Structure formats: structure tokens, C-alpha cells
Short mmCIF file of C-alpha atoms and ligand atoms in Angstrom, two decimals:
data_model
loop_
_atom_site.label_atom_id
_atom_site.label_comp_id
_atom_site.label_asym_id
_atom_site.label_seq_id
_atom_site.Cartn_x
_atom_site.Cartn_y
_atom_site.Cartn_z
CA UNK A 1 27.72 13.78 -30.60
CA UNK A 2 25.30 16.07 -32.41
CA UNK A 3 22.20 15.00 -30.81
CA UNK A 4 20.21 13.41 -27.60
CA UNK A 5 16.96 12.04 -27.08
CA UNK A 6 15.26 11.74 -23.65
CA UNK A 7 12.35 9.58 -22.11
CA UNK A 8 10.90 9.03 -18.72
CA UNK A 9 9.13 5.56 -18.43
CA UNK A 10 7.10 3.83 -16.08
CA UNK A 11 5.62 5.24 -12.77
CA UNK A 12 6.48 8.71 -12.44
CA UNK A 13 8.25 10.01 -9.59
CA UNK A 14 9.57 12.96 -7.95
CA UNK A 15 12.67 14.06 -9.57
CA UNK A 16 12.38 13.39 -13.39
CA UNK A 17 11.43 16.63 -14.00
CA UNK A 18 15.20 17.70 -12.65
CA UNK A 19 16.75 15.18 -14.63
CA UNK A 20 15.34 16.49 -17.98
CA UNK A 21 16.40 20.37 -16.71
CA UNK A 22 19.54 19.07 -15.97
CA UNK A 23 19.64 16.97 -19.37
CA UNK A 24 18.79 19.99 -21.46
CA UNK A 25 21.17 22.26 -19.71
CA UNK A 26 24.31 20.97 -19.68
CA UNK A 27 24.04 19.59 -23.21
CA UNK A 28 23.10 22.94 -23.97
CA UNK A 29 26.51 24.10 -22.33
CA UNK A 30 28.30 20.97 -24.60
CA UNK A 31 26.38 22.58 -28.39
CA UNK A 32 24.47 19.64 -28.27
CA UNK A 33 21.02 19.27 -28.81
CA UNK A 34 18.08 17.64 -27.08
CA UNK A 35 14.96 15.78 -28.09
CA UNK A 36 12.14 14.93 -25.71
CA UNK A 37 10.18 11.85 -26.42
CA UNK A 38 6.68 11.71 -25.57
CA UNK A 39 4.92 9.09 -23.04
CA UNK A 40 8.00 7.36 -22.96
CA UNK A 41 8.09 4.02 -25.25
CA UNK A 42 5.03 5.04 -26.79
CA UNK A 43 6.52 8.69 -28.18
CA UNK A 44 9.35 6.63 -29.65
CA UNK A 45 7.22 4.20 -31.49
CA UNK A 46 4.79 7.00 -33.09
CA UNK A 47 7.87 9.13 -33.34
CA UNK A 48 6.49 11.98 -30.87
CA UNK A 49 9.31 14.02 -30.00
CA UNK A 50 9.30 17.52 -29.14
CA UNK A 51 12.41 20.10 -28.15
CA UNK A 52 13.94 20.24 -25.16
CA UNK A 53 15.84 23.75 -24.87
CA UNK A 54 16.66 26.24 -22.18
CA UNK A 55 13.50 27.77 -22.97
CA UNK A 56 11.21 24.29 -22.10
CA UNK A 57 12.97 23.85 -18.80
CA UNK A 58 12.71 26.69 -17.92
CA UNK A 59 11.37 26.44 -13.70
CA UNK A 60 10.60 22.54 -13.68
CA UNK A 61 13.54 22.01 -11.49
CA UNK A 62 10.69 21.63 -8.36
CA UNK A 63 8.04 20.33 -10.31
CA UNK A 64 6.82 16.63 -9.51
CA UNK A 65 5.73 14.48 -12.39
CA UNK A 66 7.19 14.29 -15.87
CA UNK A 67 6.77 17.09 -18.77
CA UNK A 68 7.63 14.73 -21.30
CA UNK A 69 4.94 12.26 -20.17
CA UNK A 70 5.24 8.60 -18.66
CA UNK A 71 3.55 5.28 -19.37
CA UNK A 72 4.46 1.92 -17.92
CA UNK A 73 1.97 -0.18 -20.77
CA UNK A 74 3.97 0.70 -24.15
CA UNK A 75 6.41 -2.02 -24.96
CA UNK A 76 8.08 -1.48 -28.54
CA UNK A 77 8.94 -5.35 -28.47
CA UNK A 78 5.32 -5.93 -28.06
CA UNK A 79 3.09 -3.15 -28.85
CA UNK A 80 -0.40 -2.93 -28.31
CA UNK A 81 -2.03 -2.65 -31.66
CA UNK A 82 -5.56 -3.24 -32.96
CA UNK A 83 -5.08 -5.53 -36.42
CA UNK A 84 -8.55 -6.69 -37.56
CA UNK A 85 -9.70 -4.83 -34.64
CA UNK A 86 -8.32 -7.93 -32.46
CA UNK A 87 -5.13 -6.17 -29.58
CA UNK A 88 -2.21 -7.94 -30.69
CA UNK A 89 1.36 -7.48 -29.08
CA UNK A 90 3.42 -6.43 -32.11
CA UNK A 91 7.10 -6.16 -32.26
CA UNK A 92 7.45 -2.66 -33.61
CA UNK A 93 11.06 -1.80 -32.45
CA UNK A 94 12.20 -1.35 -35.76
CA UNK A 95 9.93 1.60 -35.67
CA UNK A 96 11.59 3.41 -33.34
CA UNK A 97 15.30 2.70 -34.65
CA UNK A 98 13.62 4.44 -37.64
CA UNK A 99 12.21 7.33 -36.25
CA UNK A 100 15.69 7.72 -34.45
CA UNK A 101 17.74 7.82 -37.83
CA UNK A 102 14.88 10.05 -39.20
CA UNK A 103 15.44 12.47 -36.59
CA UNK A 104 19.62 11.88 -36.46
CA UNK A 105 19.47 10.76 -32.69
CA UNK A 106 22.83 9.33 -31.86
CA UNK A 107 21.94 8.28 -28.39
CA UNK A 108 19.12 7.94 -25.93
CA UNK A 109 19.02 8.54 -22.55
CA UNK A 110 16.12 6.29 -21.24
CA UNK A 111 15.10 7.71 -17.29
CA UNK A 112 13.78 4.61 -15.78
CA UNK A 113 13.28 1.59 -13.13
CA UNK A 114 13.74 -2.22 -13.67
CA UNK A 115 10.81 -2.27 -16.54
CA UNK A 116 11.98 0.86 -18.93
CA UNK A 117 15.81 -0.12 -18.52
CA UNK A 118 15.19 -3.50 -19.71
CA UNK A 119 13.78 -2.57 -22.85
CA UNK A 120 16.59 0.25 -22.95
CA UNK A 121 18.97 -3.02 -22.95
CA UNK A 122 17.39 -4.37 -25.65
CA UNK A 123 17.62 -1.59 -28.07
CA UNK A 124 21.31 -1.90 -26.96
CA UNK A 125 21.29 -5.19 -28.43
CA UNK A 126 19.51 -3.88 -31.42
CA UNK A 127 22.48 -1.53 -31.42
CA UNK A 128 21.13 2.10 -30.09
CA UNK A 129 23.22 3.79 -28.03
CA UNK A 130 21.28 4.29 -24.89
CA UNK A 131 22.51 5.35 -21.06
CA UNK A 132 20.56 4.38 -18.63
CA UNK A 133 19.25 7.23 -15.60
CA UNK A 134 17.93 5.23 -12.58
CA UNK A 135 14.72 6.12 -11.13
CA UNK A 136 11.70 4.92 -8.82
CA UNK A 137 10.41 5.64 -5.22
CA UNK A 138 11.02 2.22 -4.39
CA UNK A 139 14.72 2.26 -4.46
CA UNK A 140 14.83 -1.16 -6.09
CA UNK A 141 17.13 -1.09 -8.43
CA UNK A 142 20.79 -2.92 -8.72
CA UNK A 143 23.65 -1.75 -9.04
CA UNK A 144 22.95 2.09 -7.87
CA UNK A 145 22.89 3.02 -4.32
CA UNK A 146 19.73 5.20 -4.65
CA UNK A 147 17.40 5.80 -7.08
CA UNK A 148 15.70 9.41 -7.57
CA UNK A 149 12.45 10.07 -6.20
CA UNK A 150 13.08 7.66 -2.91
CA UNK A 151 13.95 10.09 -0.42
CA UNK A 152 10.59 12.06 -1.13
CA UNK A 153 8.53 9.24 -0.85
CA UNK A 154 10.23 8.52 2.43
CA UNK A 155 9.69 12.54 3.56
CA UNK A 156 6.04 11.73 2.39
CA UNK A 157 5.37 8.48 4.90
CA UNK A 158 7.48 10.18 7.03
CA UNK A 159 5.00 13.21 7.47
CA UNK A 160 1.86 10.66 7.20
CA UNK A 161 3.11 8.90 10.44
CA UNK A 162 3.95 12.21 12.22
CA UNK A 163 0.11 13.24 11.71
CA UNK A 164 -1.09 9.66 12.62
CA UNK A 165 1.11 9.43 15.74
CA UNK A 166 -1.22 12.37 17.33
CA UNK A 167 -4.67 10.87 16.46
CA UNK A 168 -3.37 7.44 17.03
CA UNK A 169 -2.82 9.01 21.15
CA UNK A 170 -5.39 11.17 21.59
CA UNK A 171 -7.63 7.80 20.44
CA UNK A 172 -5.38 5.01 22.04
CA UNK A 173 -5.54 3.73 18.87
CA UNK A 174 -4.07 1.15 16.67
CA UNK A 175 -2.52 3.10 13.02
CA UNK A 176 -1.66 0.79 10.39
CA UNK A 177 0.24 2.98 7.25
CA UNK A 178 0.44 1.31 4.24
CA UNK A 179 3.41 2.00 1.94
CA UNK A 180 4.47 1.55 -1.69
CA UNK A 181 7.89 -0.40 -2.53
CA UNK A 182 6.52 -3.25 -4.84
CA UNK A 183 8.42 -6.50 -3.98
CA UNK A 184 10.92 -4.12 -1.39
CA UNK A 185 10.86 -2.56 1.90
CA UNK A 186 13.03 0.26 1.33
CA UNK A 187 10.70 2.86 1.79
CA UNK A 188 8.52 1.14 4.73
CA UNK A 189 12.11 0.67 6.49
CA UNK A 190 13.20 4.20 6.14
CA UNK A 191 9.90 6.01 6.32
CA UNK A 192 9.37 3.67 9.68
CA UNK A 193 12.65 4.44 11.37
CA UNK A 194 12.39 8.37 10.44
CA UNK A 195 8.52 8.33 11.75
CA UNK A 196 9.18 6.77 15.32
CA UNK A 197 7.01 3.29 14.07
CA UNK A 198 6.60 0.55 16.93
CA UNK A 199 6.32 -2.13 14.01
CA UNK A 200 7.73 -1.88 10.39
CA UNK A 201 6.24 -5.06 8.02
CA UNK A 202 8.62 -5.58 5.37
CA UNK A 203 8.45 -8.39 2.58
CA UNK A 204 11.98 -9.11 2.86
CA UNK A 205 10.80 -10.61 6.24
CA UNK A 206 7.33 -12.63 6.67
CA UNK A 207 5.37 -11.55 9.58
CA UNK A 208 3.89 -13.62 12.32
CA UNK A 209 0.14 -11.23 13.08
CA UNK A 210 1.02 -12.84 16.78
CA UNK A 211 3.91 -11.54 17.24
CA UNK A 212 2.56 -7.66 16.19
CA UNK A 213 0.03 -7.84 18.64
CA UNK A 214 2.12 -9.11 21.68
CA UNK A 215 4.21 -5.99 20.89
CA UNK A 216 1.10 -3.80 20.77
CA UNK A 217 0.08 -5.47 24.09
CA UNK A 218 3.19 -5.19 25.48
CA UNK A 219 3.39 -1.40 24.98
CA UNK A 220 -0.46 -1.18 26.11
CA UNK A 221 1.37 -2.57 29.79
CA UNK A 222 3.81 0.08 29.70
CA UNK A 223 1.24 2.35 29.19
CA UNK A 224 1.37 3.35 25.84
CA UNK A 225 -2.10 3.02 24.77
CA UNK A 226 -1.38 3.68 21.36
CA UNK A 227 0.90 2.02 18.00
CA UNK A 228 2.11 2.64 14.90
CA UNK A 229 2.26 -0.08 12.28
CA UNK A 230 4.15 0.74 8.85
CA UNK A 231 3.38 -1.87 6.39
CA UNK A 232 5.06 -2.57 2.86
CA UNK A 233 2.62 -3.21 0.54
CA UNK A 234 4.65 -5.88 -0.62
CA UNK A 235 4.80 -7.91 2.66
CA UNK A 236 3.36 -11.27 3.12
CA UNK A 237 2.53 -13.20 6.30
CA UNK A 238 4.78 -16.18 7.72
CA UNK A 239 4.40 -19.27 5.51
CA UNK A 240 2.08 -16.82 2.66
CA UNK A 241 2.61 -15.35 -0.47
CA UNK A 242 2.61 -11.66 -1.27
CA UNK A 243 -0.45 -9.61 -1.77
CA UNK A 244 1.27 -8.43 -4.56
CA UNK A 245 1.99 -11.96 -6.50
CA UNK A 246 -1.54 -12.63 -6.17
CA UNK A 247 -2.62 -9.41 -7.70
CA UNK A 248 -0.72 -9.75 -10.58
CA UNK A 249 -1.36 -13.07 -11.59
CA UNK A 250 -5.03 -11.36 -11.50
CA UNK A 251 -6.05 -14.52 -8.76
CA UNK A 252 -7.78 -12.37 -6.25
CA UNK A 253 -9.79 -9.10 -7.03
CA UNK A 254 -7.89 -6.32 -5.39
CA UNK A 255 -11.14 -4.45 -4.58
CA UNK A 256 -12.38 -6.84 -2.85
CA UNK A 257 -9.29 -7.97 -1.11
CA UNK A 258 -7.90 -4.18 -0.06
CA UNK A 259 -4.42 -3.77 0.35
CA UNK A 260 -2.27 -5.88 2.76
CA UNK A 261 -2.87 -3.23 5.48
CA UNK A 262 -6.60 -3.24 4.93
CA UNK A 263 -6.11 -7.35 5.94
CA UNK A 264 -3.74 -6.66 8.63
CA UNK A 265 -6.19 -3.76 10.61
CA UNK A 266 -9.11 -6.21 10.00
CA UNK A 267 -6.77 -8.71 11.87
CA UNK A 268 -6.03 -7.22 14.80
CA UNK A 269 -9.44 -6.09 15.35
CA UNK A 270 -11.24 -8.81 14.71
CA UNK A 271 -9.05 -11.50 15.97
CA UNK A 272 -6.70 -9.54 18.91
CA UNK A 273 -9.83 -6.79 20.20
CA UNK A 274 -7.61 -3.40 19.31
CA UNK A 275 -9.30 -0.64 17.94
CA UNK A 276 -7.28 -0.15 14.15
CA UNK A 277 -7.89 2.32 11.74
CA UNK A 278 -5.74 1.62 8.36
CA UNK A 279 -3.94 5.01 6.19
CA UNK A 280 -3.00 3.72 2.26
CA UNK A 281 -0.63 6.31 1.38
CA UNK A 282 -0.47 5.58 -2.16
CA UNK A 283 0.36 7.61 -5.14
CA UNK A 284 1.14 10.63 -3.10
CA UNK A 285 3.97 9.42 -2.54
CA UNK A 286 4.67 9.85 -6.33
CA UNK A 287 3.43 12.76 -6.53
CA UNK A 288 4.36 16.36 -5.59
CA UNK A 289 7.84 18.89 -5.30
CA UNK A 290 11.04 16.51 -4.72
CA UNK A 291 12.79 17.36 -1.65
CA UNK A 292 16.50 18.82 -1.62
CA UNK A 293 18.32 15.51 -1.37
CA UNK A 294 16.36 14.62 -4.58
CA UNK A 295 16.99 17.43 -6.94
CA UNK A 296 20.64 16.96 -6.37
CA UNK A 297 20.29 13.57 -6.66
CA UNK A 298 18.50 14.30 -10.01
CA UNK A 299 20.72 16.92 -11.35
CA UNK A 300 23.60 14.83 -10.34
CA UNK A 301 22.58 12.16 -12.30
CA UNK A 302 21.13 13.80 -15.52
CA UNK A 303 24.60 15.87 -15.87
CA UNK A 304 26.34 12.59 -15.77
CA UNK A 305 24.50 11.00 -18.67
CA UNK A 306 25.18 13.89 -20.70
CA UNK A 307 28.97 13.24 -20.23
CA UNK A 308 29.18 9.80 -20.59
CA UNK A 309 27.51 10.46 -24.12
CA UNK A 310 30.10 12.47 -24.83
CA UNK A 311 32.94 9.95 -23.32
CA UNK A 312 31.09 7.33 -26.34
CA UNK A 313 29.92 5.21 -22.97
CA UNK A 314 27.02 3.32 -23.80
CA UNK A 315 25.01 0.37 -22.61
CA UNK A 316 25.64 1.65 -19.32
CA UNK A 317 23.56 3.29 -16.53
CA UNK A 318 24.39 5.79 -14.33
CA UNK A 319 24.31 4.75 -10.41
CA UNK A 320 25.59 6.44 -7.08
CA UNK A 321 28.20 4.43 -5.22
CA UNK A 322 28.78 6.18 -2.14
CA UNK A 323 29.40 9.58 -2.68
CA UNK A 324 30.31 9.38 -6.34
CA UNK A 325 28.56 8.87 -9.76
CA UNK A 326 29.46 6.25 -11.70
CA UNK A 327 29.17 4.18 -14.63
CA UNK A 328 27.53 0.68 -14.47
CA UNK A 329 26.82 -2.05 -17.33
CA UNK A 330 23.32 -1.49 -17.56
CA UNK A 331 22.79 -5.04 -17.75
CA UNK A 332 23.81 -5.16 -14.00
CA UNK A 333 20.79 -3.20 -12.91
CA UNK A 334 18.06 -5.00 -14.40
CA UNK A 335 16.42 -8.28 -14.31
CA UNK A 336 16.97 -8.78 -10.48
CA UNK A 337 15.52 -6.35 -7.34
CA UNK A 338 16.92 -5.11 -4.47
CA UNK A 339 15.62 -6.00 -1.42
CA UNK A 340 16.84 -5.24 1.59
CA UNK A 341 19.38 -7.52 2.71
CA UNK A 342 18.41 -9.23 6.73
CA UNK A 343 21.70 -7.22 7.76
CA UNK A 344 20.83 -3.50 6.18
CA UNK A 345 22.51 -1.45 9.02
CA UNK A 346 19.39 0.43 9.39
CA UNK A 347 17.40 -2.86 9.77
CA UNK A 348 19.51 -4.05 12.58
CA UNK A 349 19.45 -0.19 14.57
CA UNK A 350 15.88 -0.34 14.23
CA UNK A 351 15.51 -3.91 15.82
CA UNK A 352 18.54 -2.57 18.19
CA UNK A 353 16.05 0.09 18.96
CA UNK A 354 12.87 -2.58 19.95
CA UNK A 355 11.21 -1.84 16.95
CA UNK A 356 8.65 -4.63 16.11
CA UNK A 357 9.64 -6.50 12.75
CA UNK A 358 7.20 -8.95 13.15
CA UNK A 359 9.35 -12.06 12.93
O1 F6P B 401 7.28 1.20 -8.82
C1 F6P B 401 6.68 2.33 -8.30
C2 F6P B 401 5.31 2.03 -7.81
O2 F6P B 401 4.80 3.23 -7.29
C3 F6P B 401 5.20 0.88 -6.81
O3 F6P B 401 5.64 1.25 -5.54
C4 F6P B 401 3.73 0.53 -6.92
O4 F6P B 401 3.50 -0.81 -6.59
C5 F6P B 401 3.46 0.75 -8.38
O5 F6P B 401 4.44 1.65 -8.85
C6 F6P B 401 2.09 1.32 -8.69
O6 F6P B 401 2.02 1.55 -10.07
P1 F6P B 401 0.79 2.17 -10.89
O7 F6P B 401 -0.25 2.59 -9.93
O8 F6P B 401 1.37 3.31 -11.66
O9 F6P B 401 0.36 1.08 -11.79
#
């Protein structure tokens, strides 16, 4: 093992910058070298790489983004390109196996969630040695534990609904927070149970709008005049489909619709009387310094890559079981997501705890 290349792909997230450091340095300790690729899939089909040494990691261990670069378009398998000035997807994966022997890669370590691994498994099919480093705020993978970058988004909400508990009293308001998560409520979940929410929306469980505003009416009797609503952005009403299906299959204009917790604070004020204001947290929770539990995480995982190339393990990912790294067929963690299941321990406490789930 002479030499390693290195991509982040997809939607960035706090952490990947640790990975790389961690990448760079231990291979460093090993004599081997280190290739960054550019904007992820895209760098390997142009063949953008650039060096990754001591030197270029050199205090990124806290900084949030990516210095290699992300995209979540470029697909090698079906590449964007103009031909007859007409965008055609083009299968240009042979491209990048190229560029790879040009530059004597013998293995890649691809940093990404569900989208980036699977076309990390097929160049494993194509025969690339790849190891897979699992990452996104949305903690949806299989087959890991955690991903990277989830604990900081949950930190994130968590300080959003501290600072809209306090204006949510002194108004005796209604706060609706809207969270990221995709199809999964990991981060609603967590973020809701660390914030002190009254109701936490999730999609793994379809919510009845009648039920959220007995609760809020209920707690208006005890005389709390105010509530907290955490919403997945995923989440979809009882006998509905997701906000986020209907986005994607481009059948509503997302403008004009809002997010799910722009519907659900028009709801309750229009149809239930409460005065609602709605947060959408958004991409700051991608964004920003990841917190402690991540750049372990982070380093963990990068330094573990760099020894399973050196073991000859590939087609794998690595995941955290517990309290240990391990090695998974990378096959395991893609093609399926990883919602939270209706018995999550930290699903039941917060129910346990009164905790409006809206079901
Ligand atoms: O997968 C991470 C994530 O942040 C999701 O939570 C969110 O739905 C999506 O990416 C947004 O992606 P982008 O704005 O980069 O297209």
C-alpha cells in the first residue's frame, strides 16, 4: 500500500474536515501517501486531485465543511455532460478507474452517506478498492451506530429550542422548530428530548394535528401558556404522504408549499386559534465547528480506514458498534435507511416522560 485517495461526497457536514486530518496523519505515520480528490465524484472524473500532507491539514481538525470540496449532483455512472449541447447522463466511470491508475491509487477511501457509498459499491464491482467512512447529520445510515456530524446537528436544534423556549414564554406562544433528517427522525428525536420539547413529529410515526393541539390545550389548563413543537422535516400527517416524497417527485412547488412546519404552524392557527410562530433550522445545522463527541467520532473513524487499507480490507465500511470500530460489508449500509425503530429506547423515555408524539 503505496498510496490513498480521499473524497467527501454529498451534503457536507460537521466532521469531514477531521476525517481527512486524521486520514492524512496516520497514513503519514504508516509512509503512505495521500491524495485528495476534488468535489467529490466530480474531482475523480476530471482527475482533480491535489496533496494531502501534514502540511494541508494542518488546524482543520475544528473546521466545519469540507477542504476537499463536496457535491451531491456528480454521478460517474451517469455524468452530466453537454454532447451537441443537449445534458446527457454519460457513464464515464471508466474515467475515473483511469485517472486512478494514472495517478497509482491503490485504494479509495470514499467519506459518505447512503448516495456517495453506493456509487463507492459500484466501483467495487468495477474492481477499485474502496473503504467506505460513514457520514451525514441525519444518522441514517445501516449498519453503523452513528454517523459523523449527527451529534452537532443535534447540539445545533438543541441550542435553537433553548432560545425559543424563552420567547415562546414570555409570548405564551406556540414554537414550531423544523429539523433536517430526510426520510428519519433521528435528529428531531434527540434534539427534542435534549431541548425539553412538549411534542416531537417524527416520520417514522404519522401525526394526528388533533392530537398536537389537545396536548397544547392540555398544558394551556395546567397553566403552561406556552409549547414547543420539534418537527422532522420528513414527517407526514396520519393517512398522508411525506412532504419530502412530494418534493422530489417535483409534484408540488416547495416555495409555495413551505416546509412541513410552515403547514403545521398555519394549522394550528388557523384551524385550533393558537398563536404559532414556525423556526426552519436548516443548513446550520450542517454547518459550523463539530462538537467534541464528533471529532473523536471523526478521528476515530478516519484512523480506522487507514488500517483496514493496510489489513487489504476492502468493499467494506467502517461503522461504530457500541463502543468499538468495526468493519462492515459496505453493501450492508446502503440501499436501505434507518429509521428509528417504534421501540428506540429514547422514543419510549420520551413518551414515558408525556412528551407529545402526535399519534
Ligand atoms: O442528508 C443531509 C441533508 O442535510 C438532509 O437532512 C436534507 O434533507 C438534505 O441533506 C438537504 O440537502 P441539500 O440542501 O444539500 O440539497
Amino acid at each position: 500500500m503505496r498510496k490513498l485517495a480521499v473524497l467527501t461526497g454529498g451534503g457536507d457536514c460537521p466532521g469531514l474536515n477531521a476525517v481527512i486530518r486524521a486520514i492524512a496523519k496516520s497514513a503519514q505515520g504508516y509512509g503512505v501517501e495521500v491524495l485528495g480528490i476534488r468535489d467529490g465524484f466530480r474531482g475523480a472524473v476530471e482527475g482533480d486531485f491535489m496533496p494531502l500532507g501534514l502540511k494541508d491539514v494542518s488546524g482543520i481538525l475544528p473546521r466545519g465543511g469540507t477542504i476537499l470540496g463536496t457535491t451531491n449532483r456528480d454521478n460517474p455512472f451517469a455524468y452530466q455532460t453537454k454532447l451537441n449541447g443537449v445534458n446527457q447522463a454519460v457513464d464515464r466511470s471508466d474515467d475515473v478507474i483511469r485517472n486512478f491508475q494514472k495517478q497509482e491509487i491503490d485504494a479509495l477511501l470514499a467519506i459518505g452517506g447512503d448516495g456517495s457509498l453506493n456509487i463507492a459499491l459500484k466501483f467495487v464491482h468495477k474492481g477499485l478498492k474502496v473503504i467506505g467512512i460513514p457520514k451525514t447529520i441525519d444518522n441514517d445510515l445501516m449498519a453503523t451506530d452513528q454517523t459523523f456530524g449527527f451529534q452537532t446537528a443535534v447540539d445545533t436544534a438543541q441550542e435553537a429550542l433553548d432560545r425559543l423556549h424563552t420567547t415562546a414564554e414570555s409570548h405564551h406562544r406556540v414554537m414550531v422548530l423544523e429539523v433536517m433528517g430526510r426520510y428519519a427522525g433521528w435528529i428531531a428525536l434527540y434534539a427534542g428530548v435534549a431541548g425539553g420539547a412538549d411534542v416531537i413529529l417524527i416520520p417514522e410515526i404519522p401525526y394526528n394535528l388533533n392530537r398536537v393541539a389537545l396536548s397544547i390545550q392540555q398544558r394551556a389548563k395546567q397553566g403552561k401558556k406556552f409549547s414547543i413543537i420539534v418537527v422532522a422535516e420528513g414527517v407526514k400527517p396520519l393517512g398522508g404522504e411525506m412532504v419530502l416524497e412530494r418534493l422530489m417527485e417535483g409534484r408540488v412547488d416547495p416555495i409555495k408549499l413551505g416546509g412541513i412546519g410552515a403547514k403545521i404552524g398555519h394549522d394550528l392557527e388557523e384551524h385550533y386559534g393558537m398563536e404559532t410562530r414556525v423556526t426552519v433550522l436548516g443548513h446550520l445545522q450542517r454547518g459550523g465547528s463539530p462538537n467534541a463527541y464528533d471529532r473523536v467520532l471523526s478521528t476515530r473513524y478516519g484512523a480506522a480506514a487507514v488500517d483496514a487499507a493496510l489489513e487489504g480490507k476492502f468493499g467494506i465500511m467502517v461503522a461504530l458498534q457500541g463502543r468499538e470500530i468495526v468493519q462492515v460489508p459496505l453493501q450492508e449500509a446502503v440501499n436501505q435507511i434507518k429509521l428509528v425503530p417504534l421501540n428506540d429506547p429514547l422514543l419510549l423515555a420520551a413518551r414515558t416522560l408525556g412528551m407529545e408524539m402526535g399519534d
